[in-house]
Amino acid sequence: MNKTKAAIIACVPALLLAVTACSGDNGGNREVIREPGKTITVIDNDSKTPAAGPAITVGGIKRYEKVEIFGWLDKDTVIVSQENESLAKMKLEELADSYPRSLYRVNLKTGERVPLKEQENVFLGGASLSPDNKHLIYQEYTLGDPVYHVMNLDTLKSFSLTGEPIGGAMSARWTDDGSVIGASYGGGAYTATTKGDITALEELGEGALIIVAKLGSRVYYNSNADEALKVLHLDTKETQSMGLGSVGSVIPSPDGKQLLVTQYEGSKVKLTLCDLDGGNAKTIAEGAELGGMSWSADQRLIAFSMQAEVSGATVKGLYVHDLLSDQAVRIAADVDSAVNSSWSPAGDKLTYSVWNGSSYDSSVVEIHSSLQP
């Protein structure tokens, strides 16, 4: 889509949307989005003047084939994983047609690509930046379970989240204070510093945990035995239920005052916005599949991919929900479930990555809003 073509939606809830194409009275191309039992909203892709009232508009979209983008170091620079054709192809017969995947720092403006980590016969990916952008969690994998590592982006030295007392990390994510937390293969949870000190979290020392996320003195978790979300208060050692069942993921807001939670209900999954104790829960989106959730830095915008079945038809796309106007906009159509998405520091660009069946492809979308917070 070029910069003169914008997708503008007014007053569209982020629920199940059925989409059909049509032509307007003046011959312009439009999309008509129908929500069962409610009014029809028209998106005029050829309109140069936004409709009156709150709106999110889409500028240019640039696509990067065979590249997975993970996050922004600054307004122009991102962390990516892509095949490294300077290395020999993978040795395993099942992967013999693939090159190893390496980690790079890429300037989207100039195209400059700087290697961060290159390694023979492995895929490197699953990266996430620390809150201060000085360290990187990444995964090393082939066909089995991934091994998690932490890299210092100044020295490019890294250490693995393995060994005593955890055996190995089943998951790893950043906390708000710049440490690492996750579930371990040895059972329970662990924490790690960026210097490589790994400690078992005694309060959650047993059981096969799924989610482990830390925000301040709160640790959110669930397990294979009980998928309802709980919170452990490290200062009081007390545990309480969040009142949220079948939870698949937890994403804190940048200011640490709200949570995005995915919940499974039969064949559907919904995206819930709630307070830190689970209160004031509000459904943002609901569909057959949800993925690629992320907050903008000012916590005004929430990105997610969604696939839904409406009247026997599959509707899918990438959406942005504006908390200021309480509206959602589909910014890209026919997007299979996004693996991840990330916002630029200013919130004016959004990256998202998808798996096309053989490799990852990414896009960078320019986002504009007619509302000011």
Short mmCIF file of C-alpha atoms in Angstrom, two decimals:
data_model
loop_
_atom_site.label_atom_id
_atom_site.label_comp_id
_atom_site.label_asym_id
_atom_site.label_seq_id
_atom_site.Cartn_x
_atom_site.Cartn_y
_atom_site.Cartn_z
CA MET A 1 0.00 0.00 0.00
CA ASN A 2 1.42 3.41 -0.88
CA LYS A 3 1.27 6.54 1.25
CA THR A 4 -1.73 7.99 -0.55
CA LYS A 5 -3.87 5.01 0.25
CA ALA A 6 -5.11 4.79 3.80
CA ALA A 7 -7.38 2.36 5.60
CA ILE A 8 -9.72 4.36 7.82
CA ILE A 9 -12.23 2.79 10.16
CA ALA A 10 -14.60 4.68 12.43
CA CYS A 11 -16.40 3.02 15.36
CA VAL A 12 -15.50 -0.62 14.65
CA PRO A 13 -15.29 -2.90 17.72
CA ALA A 14 -12.42 -5.40 17.63
CA LEU A 15 -14.74 -8.37 17.29
CA LEU A 16 -15.54 -10.82 14.52
CA LEU A 17 -15.45 -9.00 11.20
CA ALA A 18 -16.72 -10.27 7.84
CA VAL A 19 -15.11 -8.56 4.88
CA THR A 20 -16.29 -8.19 1.28
CA ALA A 21 -14.94 -6.02 -1.54
CA CYS A 22 -17.02 -3.62 -3.59
CA SER A 23 -16.81 -0.45 -5.72
CA GLY A 24 -18.06 2.95 -4.65
CA ASP A 25 -20.34 5.28 -6.58
CA ASN A 26 -17.35 7.16 -7.92
CA GLY A 27 -15.55 4.00 -9.01
CA GLY A 28 -13.10 3.99 -6.09
CA ASN A 29 -12.16 0.69 -4.45
CA ARG A 30 -13.68 0.13 -1.06
CA GLU A 31 -14.05 -2.61 1.52
CA VAL A 32 -17.31 -3.13 3.35
CA ILE A 33 -16.92 -4.61 6.81
CA ARG A 34 -20.06 -6.19 8.19
CA GLU A 35 -20.57 -7.19 11.78
CA PRO A 36 -23.66 -9.38 12.22
CA GLY A 37 -26.59 -7.39 13.56
CA LYS A 38 -24.77 -4.06 13.44
CA THR A 39 -24.15 -1.25 11.03
CA ILE A 40 -21.85 -1.45 8.00
CA THR A 41 -18.67 0.58 8.03
CA VAL A 42 -17.02 1.44 4.71
CA ILE A 43 -13.26 1.72 4.28
CA ASP A 44 -12.43 3.87 1.26
CA ASN A 45 -8.89 2.95 0.22
CA ASP A 46 -8.73 5.77 -2.35
CA SER A 47 -9.84 8.60 -0.08
CA LYS A 48 -7.16 11.22 0.53
CA THR A 49 -9.12 12.98 3.25
CA PRO A 50 -9.69 11.08 6.50
CA ALA A 51 -13.26 10.82 7.75
CA ALA A 52 -14.23 13.19 10.52
CA GLY A 53 -13.59 11.98 14.05
CA PRO A 54 -11.06 9.60 15.59
CA ALA A 55 -9.12 7.47 13.12
CA ILE A 56 -5.99 5.40 12.70
CA THR A 57 -4.54 5.61 9.21
CA VAL A 58 -1.94 3.49 7.48
CA GLY A 59 0.92 4.97 5.47
CA GLY A 60 3.53 2.98 3.60
CA ILE A 61 4.15 -0.72 4.11
CA LYS A 62 7.60 -2.16 3.38
CA ARG A 63 8.06 -5.92 3.23
CA TYR A 64 11.19 -7.91 4.07
CA GLU A 65 11.19 -11.48 2.78
CA LYS A 66 12.97 -14.24 4.73
CA VAL A 67 13.57 -11.87 7.65
CA GLU A 68 12.11 -11.99 11.17
CA ILE A 69 12.13 -8.66 13.02
CA PHE A 70 12.09 -8.74 16.83
CA GLY A 71 12.41 -5.22 18.23
CA TRP A 72 13.74 -1.67 17.88
CA LEU A 73 17.08 -0.42 19.19
CA ASP A 74 16.26 3.12 18.05
CA LYS A 75 13.99 4.88 15.55
CA ASP A 76 15.79 3.32 12.57
CA THR A 77 17.47 0.15 13.88
CA VAL A 78 15.93 -3.27 14.51
CA ILE A 79 17.10 -6.71 15.62
CA VAL A 80 16.49 -9.43 13.02
CA SER A 81 17.11 -13.11 12.34
CA GLN A 82 17.66 -14.35 8.80
CA GLU A 83 19.39 -17.11 6.84
CA ASN A 84 23.16 -16.71 6.65
CA GLU A 85 24.32 -17.87 3.22
CA SER A 86 27.96 -17.26 4.12
CA LEU A 87 27.77 -20.37 6.32
CA ALA A 88 27.42 -23.99 5.17
CA LYS A 89 23.91 -25.44 4.97
CA MET A 90 22.44 -27.32 7.92
CA LYS A 91 23.80 -30.84 8.46
CA LEU A 92 20.60 -32.58 9.51
CA GLU A 93 18.90 -34.27 6.55
CA GLU A 94 15.52 -32.74 7.46
CA LEU A 95 17.10 -29.26 7.30
CA ALA A 96 19.61 -29.81 4.51
CA ASP A 97 17.98 -27.25 2.22
CA SER A 98 18.28 -24.48 4.84
CA TYR A 99 21.11 -22.22 5.86
CA PRO A 100 21.75 -21.41 9.53
CA ARG A 101 19.87 -18.36 10.80
CA SER A 102 21.98 -15.61 12.36
CA LEU A 103 21.21 -12.50 14.38
CA TYR A 104 21.84 -9.01 12.99
CA ARG A 105 21.38 -5.35 13.77
CA VAL A 106 19.79 -3.70 10.71
CA ASN A 107 19.34 -0.02 9.92
CA LEU A 108 16.04 0.16 8.04
CA LYS A 109 16.91 3.59 6.64
CA THR A 110 20.33 2.78 5.18
CA GLY A 111 20.06 -1.01 4.86
CA GLU A 112 23.29 -1.51 6.81
CA ARG A 113 23.43 -4.97 8.43
CA VAL A 114 25.81 -5.72 11.32
CA PRO A 115 26.20 -9.32 12.60
CA LEU A 116 25.48 -9.90 16.28
CA LYS A 117 25.82 -13.69 16.39
CA GLU A 118 26.74 -16.13 13.62
CA GLN A 119 26.98 -19.84 14.34
CA GLU A 120 27.34 -22.96 12.20
CA ASN A 121 24.55 -25.54 11.99
CA VAL A 122 21.97 -23.82 14.23
CA PHE A 123 19.09 -21.42 13.93
CA LEU A 124 19.27 -18.31 16.09
CA GLY A 125 16.04 -16.43 16.76
CA GLY A 126 13.29 -15.85 19.31
CA ALA A 127 15.00 -12.62 20.38
CA SER A 128 13.75 -9.95 22.79
CA LEU A 129 15.43 -6.76 23.96
CA SER A 130 15.88 -5.82 27.61
CA PRO A 131 14.03 -2.70 28.86
CA ASP A 132 17.24 -0.63 28.53
CA ASN A 133 18.09 -2.13 25.09
CA LYS A 134 21.52 -3.24 26.37
CA HIS A 135 20.93 -7.00 26.43
CA LEU A 136 19.19 -9.57 24.29
CA ILE A 137 17.52 -12.87 25.09
CA TYR A 138 17.72 -15.22 22.12
CA GLN A 139 17.14 -18.88 21.28
CA GLU A 140 19.43 -21.46 19.69
CA TYR A 141 17.54 -24.34 18.08
CA THR A 142 17.39 -26.95 15.33
CA LEU A 143 14.61 -29.54 15.58
CA GLY A 144 14.34 -29.95 19.34
CA ASP A 145 13.67 -27.66 22.26
CA PRO A 146 15.45 -24.30 22.12
CA VAL A 147 18.33 -23.30 24.38
CA TYR A 148 18.00 -19.77 25.76
CA HIS A 149 20.92 -17.35 25.89
CA VAL A 150 21.48 -13.79 27.12
CA MET A 151 23.76 -11.48 25.10
CA ASN A 152 25.47 -8.25 26.11
CA LEU A 153 24.98 -6.00 23.05
CA ASP A 154 28.08 -3.91 23.85
CA THR A 155 30.52 -6.82 24.08
CA LEU A 156 28.46 -9.38 22.06
CA LYS A 157 29.34 -11.96 24.72
CA SER A 158 26.60 -14.31 25.83
CA PHE A 159 25.81 -17.04 28.35
CA SER A 160 23.27 -19.86 28.27
CA LEU A 161 20.39 -20.30 30.70
CA THR A 162 21.39 -23.88 31.54
CA GLY A 163 23.02 -25.87 34.33
CA GLU A 164 22.44 -25.86 38.06
CA PRO A 165 20.12 -25.14 39.73
CA ILE A 166 17.58 -25.24 36.87
CA GLY A 167 18.86 -27.84 34.41
CA GLY A 168 17.71 -25.61 31.58
CA ALA A 169 15.24 -22.85 30.82
CA MET A 170 11.89 -23.83 29.30
CA SER A 171 11.11 -20.14 28.84
CA ALA A 172 12.81 -16.79 29.35
CA ARG A 173 11.49 -13.24 29.42
CA TRP A 174 12.55 -9.85 30.70
CA THR A 175 11.21 -8.39 33.93
CA ASP A 176 10.54 -4.68 34.39
CA ASP A 177 13.79 -4.30 36.38
CA GLY A 178 15.96 -5.81 33.63
CA SER A 179 16.46 -9.30 35.04
CA VAL A 180 15.30 -12.57 33.45
CA ILE A 181 12.60 -14.94 34.67
CA GLY A 182 11.14 -18.15 33.32
CA ALA A 183 10.09 -21.75 33.87
CA SER A 184 12.77 -24.41 34.22
CA TYR A 185 13.04 -28.02 33.10
CA GLY A 186 13.93 -28.88 36.68
CA GLY A 187 10.48 -27.73 37.77
CA GLY A 188 9.29 -24.40 39.08
CA ALA A 189 10.73 -21.02 38.14
CA TYR A 190 14.10 -19.28 38.09
CA THR A 191 15.52 -15.78 37.88
CA ALA A 192 18.79 -14.67 36.26
CA THR A 193 20.87 -11.51 36.18
CA THR A 194 22.50 -10.17 33.02
CA LYS A 195 25.87 -11.16 34.54
CA GLY A 196 24.92 -14.84 34.43
CA ASP A 197 23.84 -15.51 38.01
CA ILE A 198 20.95 -18.00 37.92
CA THR A 199 18.78 -18.70 40.98
CA ALA A 200 15.80 -20.97 41.54
CA LEU A 201 12.72 -19.05 42.71
CA GLU A 202 12.02 -20.86 45.97
CA GLU A 203 8.44 -19.68 46.24
CA LEU A 204 7.66 -21.43 42.93
CA GLY A 205 10.00 -24.36 43.26
CA GLU A 206 7.85 -27.22 42.04
CA GLY A 207 5.53 -28.16 39.22
CA ALA A 208 5.50 -27.79 35.46
CA LEU A 209 4.87 -24.08 34.97
CA ILE A 210 3.67 -22.54 31.69
CA ILE A 211 3.55 -18.78 32.21
CA VAL A 212 6.06 -17.05 34.48
CA ALA A 213 6.11 -13.24 34.33
CA LYS A 214 7.41 -10.76 36.92
CA LEU A 215 6.25 -7.18 37.40
CA GLY A 216 7.60 -5.38 40.46
CA SER A 217 7.04 -7.68 43.44
CA ARG A 218 4.36 -9.69 41.63
CA VAL A 219 5.01 -12.95 39.79
CA TYR A 220 2.21 -14.12 37.49
CA TYR A 221 2.10 -17.83 36.70
CA ASN A 222 0.04 -20.87 35.79
CA SER A 223 0.84 -24.54 35.27
CA ASN A 224 -0.03 -27.64 33.28
CA ALA A 225 -2.12 -28.79 36.23
CA ASP A 226 -4.01 -25.48 36.55
CA GLU A 227 -4.15 -23.01 33.65
CA ALA A 228 -5.95 -20.35 35.71
CA LEU A 229 -3.70 -17.33 36.27
CA LYS A 230 -2.34 -16.71 39.76
CA VAL A 231 -0.14 -14.02 41.24
CA LEU A 232 2.55 -14.51 43.88
CA HIS A 233 3.35 -11.45 45.99
CA LEU A 234 7.05 -11.73 46.76
CA ASP A 235 6.89 -9.19 49.59
CA THR A 236 4.19 -11.06 51.55
CA LYS A 237 4.71 -14.58 50.06
CA GLU A 238 0.94 -14.72 49.51
CA THR A 239 -0.69 -16.18 46.40
CA GLN A 240 -4.04 -15.11 44.99
CA SER A 241 -6.22 -16.08 42.05
CA MET A 242 -6.65 -13.55 39.25
CA GLY A 243 -10.12 -14.85 38.32
CA LEU A 244 -8.89 -15.54 34.77
CA GLY A 245 -9.08 -19.12 33.49
CA SER A 246 -7.28 -20.98 30.66
CA VAL A 247 -4.63 -18.28 30.20
CA GLY A 248 -2.14 -18.60 27.34
CA SER A 249 -0.05 -15.43 27.69
CA VAL A 250 0.45 -12.32 29.83
CA ILE A 251 1.85 -9.03 28.47
CA PRO A 252 2.26 -6.12 30.95
CA SER A 253 1.75 -2.56 29.75
CA PRO A 254 4.91 -0.39 29.46
CA ASP A 255 3.98 1.57 32.60
CA GLY A 256 3.34 -1.65 34.56
CA LYS A 257 -0.24 -0.75 35.48
CA GLN A 258 -2.26 -3.06 33.21
CA LEU A 259 -2.08 -6.51 31.67
CA LEU A 260 -3.01 -8.00 28.32
CA VAL A 261 -4.09 -11.61 28.79
CA THR A 262 -5.11 -14.24 26.24
CA GLN A 263 -7.76 -16.71 27.40
CA TYR A 264 -9.01 -19.85 25.67
CA GLU A 265 -12.73 -20.61 25.69
CA GLY A 266 -13.53 -23.74 23.71
CA SER A 267 -12.63 -23.14 20.07
CA LYS A 268 -12.13 -19.40 20.62
CA VAL A 269 -9.47 -17.24 22.19
CA LYS A 270 -10.01 -13.72 23.52
CA LEU A 271 -7.68 -10.85 24.33
CA THR A 272 -8.47 -9.33 27.72
CA LEU A 273 -7.28 -6.02 29.16
CA CYS A 274 -7.30 -5.89 32.97
CA ASP A 275 -5.77 -4.36 36.08
CA LEU A 276 -2.84 -5.98 37.86
CA ASP A 277 -5.19 -7.93 40.14
CA GLY A 278 -7.42 -9.08 37.27
CA GLY A 279 -10.08 -6.43 37.94
CA ASN A 280 -11.84 -4.25 35.37
CA ALA A 281 -11.41 -6.98 32.76
CA LYS A 282 -12.43 -5.92 29.26
CA THR A 283 -12.42 -7.98 26.04
CA ILE A 284 -10.38 -6.28 23.31
CA ALA A 285 -10.73 -8.98 20.65
CA GLU A 286 -12.09 -12.49 20.18
CA GLY A 287 -11.56 -15.01 17.40
CA ALA A 288 -10.43 -18.48 16.43
CA GLU A 289 -6.78 -17.39 16.59
CA LEU A 290 -4.93 -14.44 18.11
CA GLY A 291 -1.22 -13.65 17.93
CA GLY A 292 1.51 -11.05 17.70
CA MET A 293 0.27 -8.91 20.61
CA SER A 294 2.29 -5.82 21.53
CA TRP A 295 1.92 -2.42 23.23
CA SER A 296 3.11 0.89 21.86
CA ALA A 297 5.57 2.66 24.18
CA ASP A 298 2.94 5.22 25.28
CA GLN A 299 0.53 2.28 25.92
CA ARG A 300 -2.13 3.86 23.78
CA LEU A 301 -2.08 1.34 20.91
CA ILE A 302 -2.30 -2.47 21.02
CA ALA A 303 -1.39 -4.54 17.96
CA PHE A 304 -2.59 -8.09 17.36
CA SER A 305 -3.37 -10.51 14.55
CA MET A 306 -6.75 -12.23 14.50
CA GLN A 307 -8.46 -14.99 12.56
CA ALA A 308 -12.19 -15.52 12.94
CA GLU A 309 -14.94 -17.54 11.32
CA VAL A 310 -17.96 -15.45 10.30
CA SER A 311 -20.90 -16.99 8.43
CA GLY A 312 -18.67 -19.85 7.30
CA ALA A 313 -15.95 -17.54 5.95
CA THR A 314 -12.47 -17.09 7.42
CA VAL A 315 -11.56 -13.46 8.12
CA LYS A 316 -8.01 -12.66 9.15
CA GLY A 317 -5.79 -9.63 9.45
CA LEU A 318 -3.55 -7.44 11.57
CA TYR A 319 -5.33 -4.96 13.83
CA VAL A 320 -4.50 -1.96 15.99
CA HIS A 321 -6.75 -1.14 18.93
CA ASP A 322 -6.64 2.50 20.05
CA LEU A 323 -7.36 2.71 23.79
CA LEU A 324 -7.86 6.46 23.58
CA SER A 325 -10.79 6.22 21.15
CA ASP A 326 -11.69 2.58 22.02
CA GLN A 327 -11.65 1.71 18.32
CA ALA A 328 -9.92 -0.99 16.32
CA VAL A 329 -8.52 -0.74 12.80
CA ARG A 330 -7.52 -3.57 10.51
CA ILE A 331 -4.25 -2.31 9.08
CA ALA A 332 -3.43 -5.34 6.92
CA ALA A 333 -5.73 -7.97 5.40
CA ASP A 334 -5.15 -11.71 4.91
CA VAL A 335 -2.41 -11.85 7.53
CA ASP A 336 -1.96 -15.31 8.97
CA SER A 337 -1.38 -15.38 12.71
CA ALA A 338 1.57 -13.08 13.38
CA VAL A 339 4.49 -14.63 15.24
CA ASN A 340 5.38 -11.29 16.81
CA SER A 341 4.96 -7.55 16.42
CA SER A 342 6.88 -4.57 17.80
CA TRP A 343 6.42 -0.81 17.91
CA SER A 344 9.03 1.81 17.10
CA PRO A 345 9.99 4.07 20.04
CA ALA A 346 7.75 6.90 18.74
CA GLY A 347 4.84 4.55 17.99
CA ASP A 348 4.70 5.68 14.36
CA LYS A 349 5.85 2.33 12.90
CA LEU A 350 4.82 -1.24 13.59
CA THR A 351 6.69 -4.37 12.54
CA TYR A 352 5.09 -7.78 12.30
CA SER A 353 6.44 -11.17 11.27
CA VAL A 354 4.61 -14.22 9.90
CA TRP A 355 5.62 -17.79 9.05
CA ASN A 356 4.85 -18.51 5.39
CA GLY A 357 5.39 -22.27 5.66
CA SER A 358 9.08 -22.26 4.81
CA SER A 359 10.50 -19.03 6.23
CA TYR A 360 9.65 -15.89 8.18
CA ASP A 361 8.60 -12.72 6.36
CA SER A 362 8.28 -9.31 8.00
CA SER A 363 6.65 -5.97 7.25
CA VAL A 364 7.09 -2.44 8.58
CA VAL A 365 3.89 -0.37 8.61
CA GLU A 366 3.66 3.40 9.06
CA ILE A 367 0.90 4.28 11.55
CA HIS A 368 -0.73 7.69 11.85
CA SER A 369 -3.46 8.90 14.17
CA SER A 370 -5.75 11.91 13.95
CA LEU A 371 -6.18 11.97 17.71
CA GLN A 372 -3.70 13.36 20.20
CA PRO A 373 -3.57 11.93 23.71
#
